[in-house]
Coordinates of C-alpha atoms (C1' of nucleotides) in Angstrom, one line a residue:
Chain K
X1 CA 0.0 0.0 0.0
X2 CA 2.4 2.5 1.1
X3 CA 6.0 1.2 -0.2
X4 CA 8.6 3.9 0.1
X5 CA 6.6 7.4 1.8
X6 CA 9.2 9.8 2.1
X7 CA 9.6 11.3 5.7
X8 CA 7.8 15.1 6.1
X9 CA 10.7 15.9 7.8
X10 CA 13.6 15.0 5.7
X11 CA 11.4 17.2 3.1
X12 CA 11.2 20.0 4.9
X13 CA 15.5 19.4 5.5
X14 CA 16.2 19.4 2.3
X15 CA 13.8 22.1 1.0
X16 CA 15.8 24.1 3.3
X17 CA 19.5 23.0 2.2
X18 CA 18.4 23.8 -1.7
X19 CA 17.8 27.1 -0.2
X20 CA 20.5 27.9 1.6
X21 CA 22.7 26.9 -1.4
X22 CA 20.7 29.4 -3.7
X23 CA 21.2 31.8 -1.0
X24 CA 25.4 30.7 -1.0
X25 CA 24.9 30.9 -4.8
X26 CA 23.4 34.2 -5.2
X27 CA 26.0 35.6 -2.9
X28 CA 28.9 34.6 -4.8
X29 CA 27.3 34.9 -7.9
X30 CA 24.5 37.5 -8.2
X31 CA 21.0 36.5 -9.1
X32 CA 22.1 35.9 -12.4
X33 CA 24.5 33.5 -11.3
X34 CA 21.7 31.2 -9.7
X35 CA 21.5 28.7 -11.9
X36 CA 19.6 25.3 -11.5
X37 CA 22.4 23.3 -13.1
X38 CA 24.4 24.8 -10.7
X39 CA 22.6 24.8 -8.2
X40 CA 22.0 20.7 -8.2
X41 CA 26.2 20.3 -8.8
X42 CA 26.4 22.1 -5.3
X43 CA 23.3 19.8 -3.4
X44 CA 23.2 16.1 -3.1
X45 CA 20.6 15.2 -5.1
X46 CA 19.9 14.8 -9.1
X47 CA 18.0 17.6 -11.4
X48 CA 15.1 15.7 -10.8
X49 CA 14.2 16.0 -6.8
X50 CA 15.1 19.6 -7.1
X51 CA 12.4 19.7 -9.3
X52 CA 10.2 18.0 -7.1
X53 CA 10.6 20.5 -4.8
X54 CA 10.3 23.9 -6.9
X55 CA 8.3 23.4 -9.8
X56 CA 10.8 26.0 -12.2
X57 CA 13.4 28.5 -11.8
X58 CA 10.7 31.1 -10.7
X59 CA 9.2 29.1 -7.8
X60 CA 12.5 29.2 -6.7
X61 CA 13.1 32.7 -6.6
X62 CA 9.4 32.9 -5.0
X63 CA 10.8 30.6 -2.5
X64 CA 13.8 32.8 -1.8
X65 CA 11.9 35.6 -1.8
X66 CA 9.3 34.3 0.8
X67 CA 12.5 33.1 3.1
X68 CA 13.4 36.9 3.2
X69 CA 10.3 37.8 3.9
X70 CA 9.8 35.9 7.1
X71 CA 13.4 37.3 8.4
X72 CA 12.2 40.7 7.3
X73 CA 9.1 39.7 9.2
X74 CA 11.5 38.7 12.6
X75 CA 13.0 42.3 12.1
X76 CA 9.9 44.1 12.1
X77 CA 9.1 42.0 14.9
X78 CA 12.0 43.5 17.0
X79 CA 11.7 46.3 15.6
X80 CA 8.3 47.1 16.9
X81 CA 9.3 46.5 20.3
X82 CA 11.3 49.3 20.5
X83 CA 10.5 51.2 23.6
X84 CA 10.2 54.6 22.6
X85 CA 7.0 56.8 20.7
X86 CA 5.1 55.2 18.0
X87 CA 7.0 58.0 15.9
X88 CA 10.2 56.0 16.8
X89 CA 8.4 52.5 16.5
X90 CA 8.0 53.3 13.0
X91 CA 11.3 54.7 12.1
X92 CA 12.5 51.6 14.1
X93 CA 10.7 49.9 11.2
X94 CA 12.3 51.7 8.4
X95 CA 15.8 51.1 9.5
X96 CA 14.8 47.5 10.1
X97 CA 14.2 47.1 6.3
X98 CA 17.4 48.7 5.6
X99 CA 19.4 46.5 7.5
X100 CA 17.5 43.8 5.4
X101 CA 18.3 45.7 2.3
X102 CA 21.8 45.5 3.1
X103 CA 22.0 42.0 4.3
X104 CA 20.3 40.6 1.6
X105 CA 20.8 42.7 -1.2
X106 CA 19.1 40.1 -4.1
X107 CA 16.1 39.3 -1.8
X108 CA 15.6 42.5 -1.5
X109 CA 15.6 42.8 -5.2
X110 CA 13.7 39.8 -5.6
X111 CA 10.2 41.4 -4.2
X112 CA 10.2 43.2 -7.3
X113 CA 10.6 40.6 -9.8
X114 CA 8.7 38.6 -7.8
X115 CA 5.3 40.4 -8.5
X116 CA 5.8 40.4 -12.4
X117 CA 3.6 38.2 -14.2
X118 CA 6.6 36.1 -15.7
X119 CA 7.0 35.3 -12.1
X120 CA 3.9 35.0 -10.5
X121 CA 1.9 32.9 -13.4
X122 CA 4.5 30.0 -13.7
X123 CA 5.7 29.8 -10.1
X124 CA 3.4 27.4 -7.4
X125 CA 0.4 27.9 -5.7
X126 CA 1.8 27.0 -2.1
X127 CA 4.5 29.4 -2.7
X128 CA 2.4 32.3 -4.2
X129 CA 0.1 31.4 -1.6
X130 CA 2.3 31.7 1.3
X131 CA 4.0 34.7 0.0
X132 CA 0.5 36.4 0.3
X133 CA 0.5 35.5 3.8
X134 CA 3.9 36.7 4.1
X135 CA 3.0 40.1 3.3
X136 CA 0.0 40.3 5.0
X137 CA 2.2 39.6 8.2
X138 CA 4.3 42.5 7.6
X139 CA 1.4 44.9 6.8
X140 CA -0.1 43.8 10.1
X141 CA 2.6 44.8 12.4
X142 CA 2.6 48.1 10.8
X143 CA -0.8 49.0 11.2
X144 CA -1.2 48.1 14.9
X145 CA 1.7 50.6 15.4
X146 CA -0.4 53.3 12.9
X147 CA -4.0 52.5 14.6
X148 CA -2.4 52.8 17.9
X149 CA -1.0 56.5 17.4
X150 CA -4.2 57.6 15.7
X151 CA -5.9 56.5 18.8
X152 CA -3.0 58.6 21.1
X153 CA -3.4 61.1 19.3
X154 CA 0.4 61.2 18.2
X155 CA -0.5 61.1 14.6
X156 CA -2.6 63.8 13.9
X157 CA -3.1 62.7 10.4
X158 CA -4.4 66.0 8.6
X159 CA -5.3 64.6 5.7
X160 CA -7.7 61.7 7.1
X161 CA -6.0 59.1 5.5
X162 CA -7.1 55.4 6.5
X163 CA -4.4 53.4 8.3
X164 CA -4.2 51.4 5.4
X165 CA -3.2 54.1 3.1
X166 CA -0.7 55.4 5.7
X167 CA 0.9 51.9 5.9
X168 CA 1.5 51.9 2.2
X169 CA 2.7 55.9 2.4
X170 CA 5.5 54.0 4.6
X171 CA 6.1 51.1 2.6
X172 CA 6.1 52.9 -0.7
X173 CA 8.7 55.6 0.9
X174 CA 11.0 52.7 2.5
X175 CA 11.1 50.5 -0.5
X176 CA 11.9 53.5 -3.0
X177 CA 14.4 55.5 -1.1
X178 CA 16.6 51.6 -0.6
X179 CA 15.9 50.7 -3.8
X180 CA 17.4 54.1 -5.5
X181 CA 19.9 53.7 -2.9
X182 CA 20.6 50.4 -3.5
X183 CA 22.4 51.1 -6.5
X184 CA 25.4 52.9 -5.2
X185 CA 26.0 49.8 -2.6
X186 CA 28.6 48.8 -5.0
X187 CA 30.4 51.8 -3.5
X188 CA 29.9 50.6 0.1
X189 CA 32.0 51.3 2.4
X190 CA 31.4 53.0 6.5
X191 CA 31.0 56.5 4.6
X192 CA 28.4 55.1 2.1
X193 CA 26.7 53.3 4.6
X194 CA 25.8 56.6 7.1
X195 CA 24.8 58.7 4.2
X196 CA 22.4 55.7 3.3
X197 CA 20.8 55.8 6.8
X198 CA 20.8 59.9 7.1
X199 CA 18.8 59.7 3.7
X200 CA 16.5 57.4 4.6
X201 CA 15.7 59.0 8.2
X202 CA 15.1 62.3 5.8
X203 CA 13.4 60.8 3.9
X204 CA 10.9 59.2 6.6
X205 CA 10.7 62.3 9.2
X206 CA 9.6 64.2 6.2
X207 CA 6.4 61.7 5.5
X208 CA 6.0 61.3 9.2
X209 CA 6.0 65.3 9.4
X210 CA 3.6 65.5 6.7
X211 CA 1.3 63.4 9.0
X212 CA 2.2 65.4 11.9
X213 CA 2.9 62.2 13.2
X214 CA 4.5 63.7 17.1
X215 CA 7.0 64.5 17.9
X216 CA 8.1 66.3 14.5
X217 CA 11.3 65.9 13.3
X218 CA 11.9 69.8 14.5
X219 CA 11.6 68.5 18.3
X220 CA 13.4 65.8 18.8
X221 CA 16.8 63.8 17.9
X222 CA 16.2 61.0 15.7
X223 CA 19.5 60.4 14.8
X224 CA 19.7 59.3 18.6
X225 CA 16.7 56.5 17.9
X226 CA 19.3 55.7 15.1
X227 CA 22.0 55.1 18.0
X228 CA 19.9 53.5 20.4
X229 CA 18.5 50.8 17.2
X230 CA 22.2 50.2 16.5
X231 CA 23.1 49.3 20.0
X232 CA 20.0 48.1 22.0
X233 CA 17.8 45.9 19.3
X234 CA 19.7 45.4 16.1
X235 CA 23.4 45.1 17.7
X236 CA 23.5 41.7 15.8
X237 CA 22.5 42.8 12.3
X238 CA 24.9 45.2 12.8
X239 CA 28.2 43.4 13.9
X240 CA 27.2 41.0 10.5
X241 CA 27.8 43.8 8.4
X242 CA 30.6 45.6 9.9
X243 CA 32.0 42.0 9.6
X244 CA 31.0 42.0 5.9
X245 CA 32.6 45.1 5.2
X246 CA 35.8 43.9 6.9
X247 CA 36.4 40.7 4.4
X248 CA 36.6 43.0 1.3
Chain J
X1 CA 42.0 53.7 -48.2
X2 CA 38.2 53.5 -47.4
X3 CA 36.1 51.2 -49.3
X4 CA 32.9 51.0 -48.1
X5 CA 31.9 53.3 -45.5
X6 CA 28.9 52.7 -44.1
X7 CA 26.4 55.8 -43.7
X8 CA 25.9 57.1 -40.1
X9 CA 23.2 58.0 -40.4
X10 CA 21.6 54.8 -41.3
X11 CA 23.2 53.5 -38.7
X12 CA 21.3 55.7 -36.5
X13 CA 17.8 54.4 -38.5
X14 CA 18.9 50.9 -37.5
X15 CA 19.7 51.2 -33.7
X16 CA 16.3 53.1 -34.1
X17 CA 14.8 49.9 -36.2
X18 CA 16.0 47.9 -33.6
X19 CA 15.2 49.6 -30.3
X20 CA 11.3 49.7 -31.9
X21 CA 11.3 46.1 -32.9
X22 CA 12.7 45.2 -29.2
X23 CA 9.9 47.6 -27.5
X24 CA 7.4 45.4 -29.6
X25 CA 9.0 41.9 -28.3
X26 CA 8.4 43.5 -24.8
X27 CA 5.4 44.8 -24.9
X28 CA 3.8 41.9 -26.7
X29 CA 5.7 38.5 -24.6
X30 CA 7.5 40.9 -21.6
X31 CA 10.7 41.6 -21.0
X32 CA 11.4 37.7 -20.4
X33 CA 10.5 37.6 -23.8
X34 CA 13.0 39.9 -25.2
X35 CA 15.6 37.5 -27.0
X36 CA 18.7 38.4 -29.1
X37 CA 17.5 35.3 -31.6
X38 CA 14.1 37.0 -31.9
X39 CA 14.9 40.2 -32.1
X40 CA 17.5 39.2 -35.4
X41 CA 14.3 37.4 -36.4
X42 CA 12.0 40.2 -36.4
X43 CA 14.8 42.5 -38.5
X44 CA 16.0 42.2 -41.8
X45 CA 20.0 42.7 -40.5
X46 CA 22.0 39.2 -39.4
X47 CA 22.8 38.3 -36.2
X48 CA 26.6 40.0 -36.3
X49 CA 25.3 43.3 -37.7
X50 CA 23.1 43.3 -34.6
X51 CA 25.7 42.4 -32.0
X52 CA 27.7 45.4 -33.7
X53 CA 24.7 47.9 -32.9
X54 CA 24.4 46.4 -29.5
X55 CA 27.5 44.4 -27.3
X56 CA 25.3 42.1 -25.8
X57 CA 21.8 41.6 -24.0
X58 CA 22.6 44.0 -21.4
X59 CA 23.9 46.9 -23.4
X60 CA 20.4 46.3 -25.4
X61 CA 18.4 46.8 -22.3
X62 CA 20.5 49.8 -21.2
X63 CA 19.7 50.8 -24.7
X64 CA 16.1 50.8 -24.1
X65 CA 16.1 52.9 -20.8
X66 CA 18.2 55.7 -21.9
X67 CA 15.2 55.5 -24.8
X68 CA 12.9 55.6 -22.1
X69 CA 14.6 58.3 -20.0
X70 CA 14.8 60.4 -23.2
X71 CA 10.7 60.1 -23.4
X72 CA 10.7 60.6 -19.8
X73 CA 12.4 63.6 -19.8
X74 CA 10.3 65.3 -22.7
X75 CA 7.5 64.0 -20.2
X76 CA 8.9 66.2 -17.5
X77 CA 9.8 69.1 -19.7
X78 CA 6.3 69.2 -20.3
X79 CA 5.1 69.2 -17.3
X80 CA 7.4 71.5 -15.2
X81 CA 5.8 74.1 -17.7
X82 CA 2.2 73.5 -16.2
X83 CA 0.7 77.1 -15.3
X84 CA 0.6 76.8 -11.4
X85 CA 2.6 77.0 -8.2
X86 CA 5.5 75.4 -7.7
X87 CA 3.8 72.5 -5.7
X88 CA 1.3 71.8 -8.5
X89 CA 4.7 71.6 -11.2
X90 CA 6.0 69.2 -9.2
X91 CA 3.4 67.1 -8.8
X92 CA 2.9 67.4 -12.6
X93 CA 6.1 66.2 -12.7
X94 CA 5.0 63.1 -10.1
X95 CA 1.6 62.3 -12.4
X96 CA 4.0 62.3 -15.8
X97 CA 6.3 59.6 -14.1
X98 CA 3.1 57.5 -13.4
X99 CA 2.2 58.1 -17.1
X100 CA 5.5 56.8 -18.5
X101 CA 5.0 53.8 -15.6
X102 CA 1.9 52.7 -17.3
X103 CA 2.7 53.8 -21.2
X104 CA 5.8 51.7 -21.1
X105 CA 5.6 49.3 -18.0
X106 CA 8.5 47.6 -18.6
X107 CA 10.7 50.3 -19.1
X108 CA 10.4 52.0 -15.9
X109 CA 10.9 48.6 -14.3
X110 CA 14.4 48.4 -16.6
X111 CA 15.6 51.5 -14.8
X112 CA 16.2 49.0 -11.9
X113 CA 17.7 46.1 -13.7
X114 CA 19.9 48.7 -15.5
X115 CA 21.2 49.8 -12.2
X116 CA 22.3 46.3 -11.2
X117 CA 26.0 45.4 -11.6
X118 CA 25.2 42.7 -14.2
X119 CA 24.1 45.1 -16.6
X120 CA 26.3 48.4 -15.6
X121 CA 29.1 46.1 -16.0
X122 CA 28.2 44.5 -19.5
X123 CA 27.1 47.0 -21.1
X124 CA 29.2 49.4 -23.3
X125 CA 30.7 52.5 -22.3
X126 CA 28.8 54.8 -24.8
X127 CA 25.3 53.9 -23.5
X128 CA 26.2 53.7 -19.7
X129 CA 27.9 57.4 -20.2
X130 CA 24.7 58.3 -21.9
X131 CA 22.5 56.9 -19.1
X132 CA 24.5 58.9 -16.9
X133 CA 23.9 61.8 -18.7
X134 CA 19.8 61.4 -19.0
X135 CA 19.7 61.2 -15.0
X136 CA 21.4 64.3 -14.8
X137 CA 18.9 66.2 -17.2
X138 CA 16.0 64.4 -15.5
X139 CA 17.1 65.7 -12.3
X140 CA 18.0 69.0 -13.1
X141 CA 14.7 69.5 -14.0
X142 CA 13.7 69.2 -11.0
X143 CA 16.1 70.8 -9.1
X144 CA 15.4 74.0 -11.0
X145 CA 11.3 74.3 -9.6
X146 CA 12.9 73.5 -6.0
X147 CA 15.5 75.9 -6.0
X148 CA 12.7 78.6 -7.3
X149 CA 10.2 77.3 -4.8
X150 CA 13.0 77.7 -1.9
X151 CA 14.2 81.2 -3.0
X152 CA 9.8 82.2 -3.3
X153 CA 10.1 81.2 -0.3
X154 CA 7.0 78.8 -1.3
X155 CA 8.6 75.8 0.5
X156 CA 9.5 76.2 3.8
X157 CA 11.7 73.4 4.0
X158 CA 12.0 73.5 8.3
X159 CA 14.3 70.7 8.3
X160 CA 16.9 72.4 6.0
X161 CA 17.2 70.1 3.4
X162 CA 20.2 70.7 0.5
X163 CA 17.6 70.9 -3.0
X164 CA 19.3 67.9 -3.9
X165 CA 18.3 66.2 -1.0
X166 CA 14.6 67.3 -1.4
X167 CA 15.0 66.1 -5.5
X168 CA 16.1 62.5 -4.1
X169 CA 12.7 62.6 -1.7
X170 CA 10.7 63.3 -4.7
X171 CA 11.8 60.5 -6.6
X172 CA 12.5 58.2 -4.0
X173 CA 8.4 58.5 -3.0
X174 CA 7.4 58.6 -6.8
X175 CA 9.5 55.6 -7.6
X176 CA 8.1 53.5 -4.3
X177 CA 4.6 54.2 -5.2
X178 CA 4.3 53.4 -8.6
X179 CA 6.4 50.5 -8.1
X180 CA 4.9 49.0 -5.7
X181 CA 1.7 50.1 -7.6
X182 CA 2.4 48.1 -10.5
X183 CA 2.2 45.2 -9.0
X184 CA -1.3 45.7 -9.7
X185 CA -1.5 46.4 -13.5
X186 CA -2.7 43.2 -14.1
X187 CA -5.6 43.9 -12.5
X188 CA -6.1 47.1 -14.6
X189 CA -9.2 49.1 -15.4
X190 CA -10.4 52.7 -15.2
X191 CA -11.1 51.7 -11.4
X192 CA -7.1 50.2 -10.8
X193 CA -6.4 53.6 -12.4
X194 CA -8.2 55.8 -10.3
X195 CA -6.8 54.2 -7.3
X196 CA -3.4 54.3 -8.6
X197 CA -3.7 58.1 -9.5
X198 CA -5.3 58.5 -5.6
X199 CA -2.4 56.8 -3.4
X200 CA 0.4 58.5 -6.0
X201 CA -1.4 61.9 -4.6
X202 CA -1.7 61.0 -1.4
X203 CA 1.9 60.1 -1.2
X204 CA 3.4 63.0 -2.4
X205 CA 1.2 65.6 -0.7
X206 CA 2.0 63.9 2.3
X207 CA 5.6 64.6 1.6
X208 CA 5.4 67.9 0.4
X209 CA 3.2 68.8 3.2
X210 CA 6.1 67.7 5.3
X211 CA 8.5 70.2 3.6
X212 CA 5.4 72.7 4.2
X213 CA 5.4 73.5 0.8
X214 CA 2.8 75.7 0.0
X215 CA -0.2 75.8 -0.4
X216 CA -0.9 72.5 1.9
X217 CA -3.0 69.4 1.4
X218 CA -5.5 71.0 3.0
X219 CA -5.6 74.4 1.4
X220 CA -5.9 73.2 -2.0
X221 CA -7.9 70.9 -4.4
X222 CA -5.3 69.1 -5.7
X223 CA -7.5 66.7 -7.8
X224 CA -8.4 69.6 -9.4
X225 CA -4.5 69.8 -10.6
X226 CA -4.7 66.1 -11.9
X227 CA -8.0 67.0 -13.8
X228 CA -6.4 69.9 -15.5
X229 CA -3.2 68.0 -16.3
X230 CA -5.3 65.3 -18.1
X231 CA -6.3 67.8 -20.1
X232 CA -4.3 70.6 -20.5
X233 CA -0.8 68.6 -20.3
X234 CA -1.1 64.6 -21.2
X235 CA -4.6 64.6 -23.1
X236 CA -2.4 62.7 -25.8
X237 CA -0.5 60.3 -23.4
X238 CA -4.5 60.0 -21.8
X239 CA -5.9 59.5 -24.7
X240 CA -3.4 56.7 -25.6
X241 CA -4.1 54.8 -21.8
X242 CA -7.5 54.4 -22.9
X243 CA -7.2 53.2 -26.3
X244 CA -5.1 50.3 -24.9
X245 CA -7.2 49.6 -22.1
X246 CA -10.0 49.3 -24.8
X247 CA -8.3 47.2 -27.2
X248 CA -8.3 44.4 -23.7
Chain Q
dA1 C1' 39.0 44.0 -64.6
dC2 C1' 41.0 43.5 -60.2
dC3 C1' 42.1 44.4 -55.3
dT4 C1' 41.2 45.3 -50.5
dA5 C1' 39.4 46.9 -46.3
dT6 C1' 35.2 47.0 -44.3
dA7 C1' 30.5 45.1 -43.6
dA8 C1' 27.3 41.2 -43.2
dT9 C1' 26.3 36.5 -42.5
dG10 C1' 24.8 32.4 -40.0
dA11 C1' 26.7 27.9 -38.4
dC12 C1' 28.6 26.7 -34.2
dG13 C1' 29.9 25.8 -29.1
dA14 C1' 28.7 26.5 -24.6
dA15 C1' 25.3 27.0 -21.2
dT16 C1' 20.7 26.8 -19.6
dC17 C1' 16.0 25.1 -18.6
dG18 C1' 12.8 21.5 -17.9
dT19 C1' 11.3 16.6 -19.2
dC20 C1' 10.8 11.8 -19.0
dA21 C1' 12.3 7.1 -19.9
dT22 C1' 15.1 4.5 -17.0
dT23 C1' 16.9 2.8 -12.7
dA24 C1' 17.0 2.2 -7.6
dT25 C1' 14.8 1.4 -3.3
dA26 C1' 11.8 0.7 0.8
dG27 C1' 8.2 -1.7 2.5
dG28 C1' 4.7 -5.3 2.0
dT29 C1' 3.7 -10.4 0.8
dA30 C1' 4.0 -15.3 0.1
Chain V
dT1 C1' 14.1 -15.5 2.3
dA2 C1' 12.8 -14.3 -2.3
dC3 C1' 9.9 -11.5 -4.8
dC4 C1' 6.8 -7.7 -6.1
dT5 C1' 5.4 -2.9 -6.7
dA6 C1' 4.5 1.8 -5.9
dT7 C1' 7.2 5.5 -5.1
dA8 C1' 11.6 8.2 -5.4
dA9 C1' 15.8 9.4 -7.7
dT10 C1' 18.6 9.8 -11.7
dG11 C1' 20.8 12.1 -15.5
dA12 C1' 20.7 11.9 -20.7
dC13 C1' 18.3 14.6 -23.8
dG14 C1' 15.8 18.2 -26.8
dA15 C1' 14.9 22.9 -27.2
dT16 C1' 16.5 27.6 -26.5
dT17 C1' 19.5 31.0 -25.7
dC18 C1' 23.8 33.8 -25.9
dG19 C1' 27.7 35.4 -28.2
dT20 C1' 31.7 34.3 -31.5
dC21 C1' 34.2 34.0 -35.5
dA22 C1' 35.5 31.9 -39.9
dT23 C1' 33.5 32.8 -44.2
dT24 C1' 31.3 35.4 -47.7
dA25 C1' 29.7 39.7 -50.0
dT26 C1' 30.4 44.4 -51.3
dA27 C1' 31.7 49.2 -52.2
dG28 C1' 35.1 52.1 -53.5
dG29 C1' 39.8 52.8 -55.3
dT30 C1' 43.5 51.5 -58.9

DNA sequence: ACCTATAATGACGAATCGTCATTATAGGTA
DNA sequence: TACCTATAATGACGATTCGTCATTATAGGT
């Protein structure tokens, strides 16, 4: 009846070494350089059971990309936990996803290519499923933080815009500052690096001030929640990419 | 000493020949669609004549976003001449970038891809010098209407940004929305549109507002600025949005 | 009529994706 | 133990793709 069932388990082990190889892969190589040939030369098992596992090229990528998005998710997490104002909750956030940006550069990437049809239409139900679910999880952590400053009164919000619509103001103004930014991370380097982080807090305190989302940017030190993030939640993060920076 | 010469200027008509037949290949199978076989396929030159116009894939793509840039930047020219404040140019200038997004999807998504060391790399000098040069005159543009709004006094700018910096918020919020917009195009229709044109306002006012650029969110009908453009500005660019959401 | 430097060609090798006929194996059965 | 079978694993293969380069064609000069 049942000759030969494969363990849930060793599924799940596996599913997990193909992806840390792509990972290894993609940060030797660039996305480009992820290659499925390749990619079963560097994994013990034959072009057929990585198959079995990610339908095409592009379900793998999904997969990647939904792997980044629950770290991203644990960031946020921590992030939101910051004890400070909503106001610094929210930046906590931003710099969160640049942390991400920087750790991962291609997953990063990979959100966007991710959402174009040549991705979405041929990769898996599970994994486009999941990745919906993903995102919804981020979103969610988000708006607590939003609905919860409406309701202190800490974001006046003078334009009446529903906490939806100011979750995606955020999202749109994180993901497009690090992207643009992303392209000079070729010239990284401890220099490159602050000017990232004083453009992004601009960029950010001037949405948040827009919202008059208190305490304005006017009347009070962010670059000091900046310190604090560094030191007190994402010390980790941190110390992995000052060790980056130190092998080139 | 020179037997046969070949004409520049038809060598202009066939890097134009084959930029149009590779914006076709696009727009009618994607970018993933775009291949160097098909392309000679669809052109009456061989394979070699095209790898002289073009180095490889990559220098092809870059081609096509500095094409794109260079309709981008008549875009902007058009609109930074839009009879209004300064805030109302520059959100003239915001709309024309969501124009260009949904005229030539792929194209504003190449601007990413052409940033990313596998292409900059490739690709030959002459068109990465040339890209380099199209960001500058798109930027300038803007600089120009926030360096007049700064010195009217028009933008009160209370966190002292450098207009540079205030240029990079501008695009960095444009480019977030409408990417992560876009995500949505499949699901297009005059309602997707709307939507799209809604957040893409809300975004930016909120970010303006937080320069306390003048007048504010709430001191002006702004939709009233996106009705004009349609007409005033973009009725042709309009005009061509609807005829290919009818042809669907 | 002939020569030559330039232009154009497309057959080819290497690399990639994804398939599928073939082989191996774990568990059940006599 | 010997055998059987449904599942799992394999990797050779066809189809595409990219980019090259030996070969062919051509326009101008002699």
């Amino acid at each position: 009846m049942s000759p030969r069932q494969i363990d849930q388990n060793t599924l799940f082990e596996r599913e997990k070494e193909l992806l840390d190889a792509a990972m290894l892969l993609i940060k030797q190589q660039g996305v480009e350089g992820l290659t499925m040939d390749k990619l079963v030369k560097q994994v013990p098992f034959s072009k057929g059971t990585v198959y079995s596992h990610f339908t095409c090229k592009e379900d793998l990528l999904l997969g990647l990309c939904n792997r980044g998005m629950g770290i991203l998710g644990a960031l946020f997490m921590r992030a939101g936990k910051f004890e400070g104002t909503t106001r610094e909750r929210i930046i906590a956030i931003h710099f969160a996803y640049l942390l991400y940006s920087r750790l991962y550069p291609m997953m990063f990437m990979l959100v966007i290519s991710a959402k174009s049809p040549g991705v979405t239409e041929k990769s898996s139900t599970r994994n486009r499923e999941m990745h919906l679910q993903l995102e919804a999880s981020l979103t969610t952590g988000i708006i607590s933080i939003i609905t919860q400053a409406l309701a202190d009164g800490e974001c006046n919000n003078p334009n009446n815009l529903a906490p939806e619509q100011i979750a995606f103001a955020n999202w749109s103004s994180a993901f497009g500052t690090i992207a643009l930014l992303s392209k000079d991370f070729e010239q990284c380097g401890i220099r490159a690096q602050m000017q990232s982080e004083q453009a992004l807090l601009a960029n950010v305190n001037l949405m948040l001030d827009g919202l008059q989302w208190q305490p304005l940017f006017s009347a009070f030190d962010y670059t000091q929640t900046l310190d604090r993030l560094r030191i007190e939640v994402f010390a980790p993060e941190v110390g992995l990419l000052d060790a980056q920076e130190q092998a080139l």
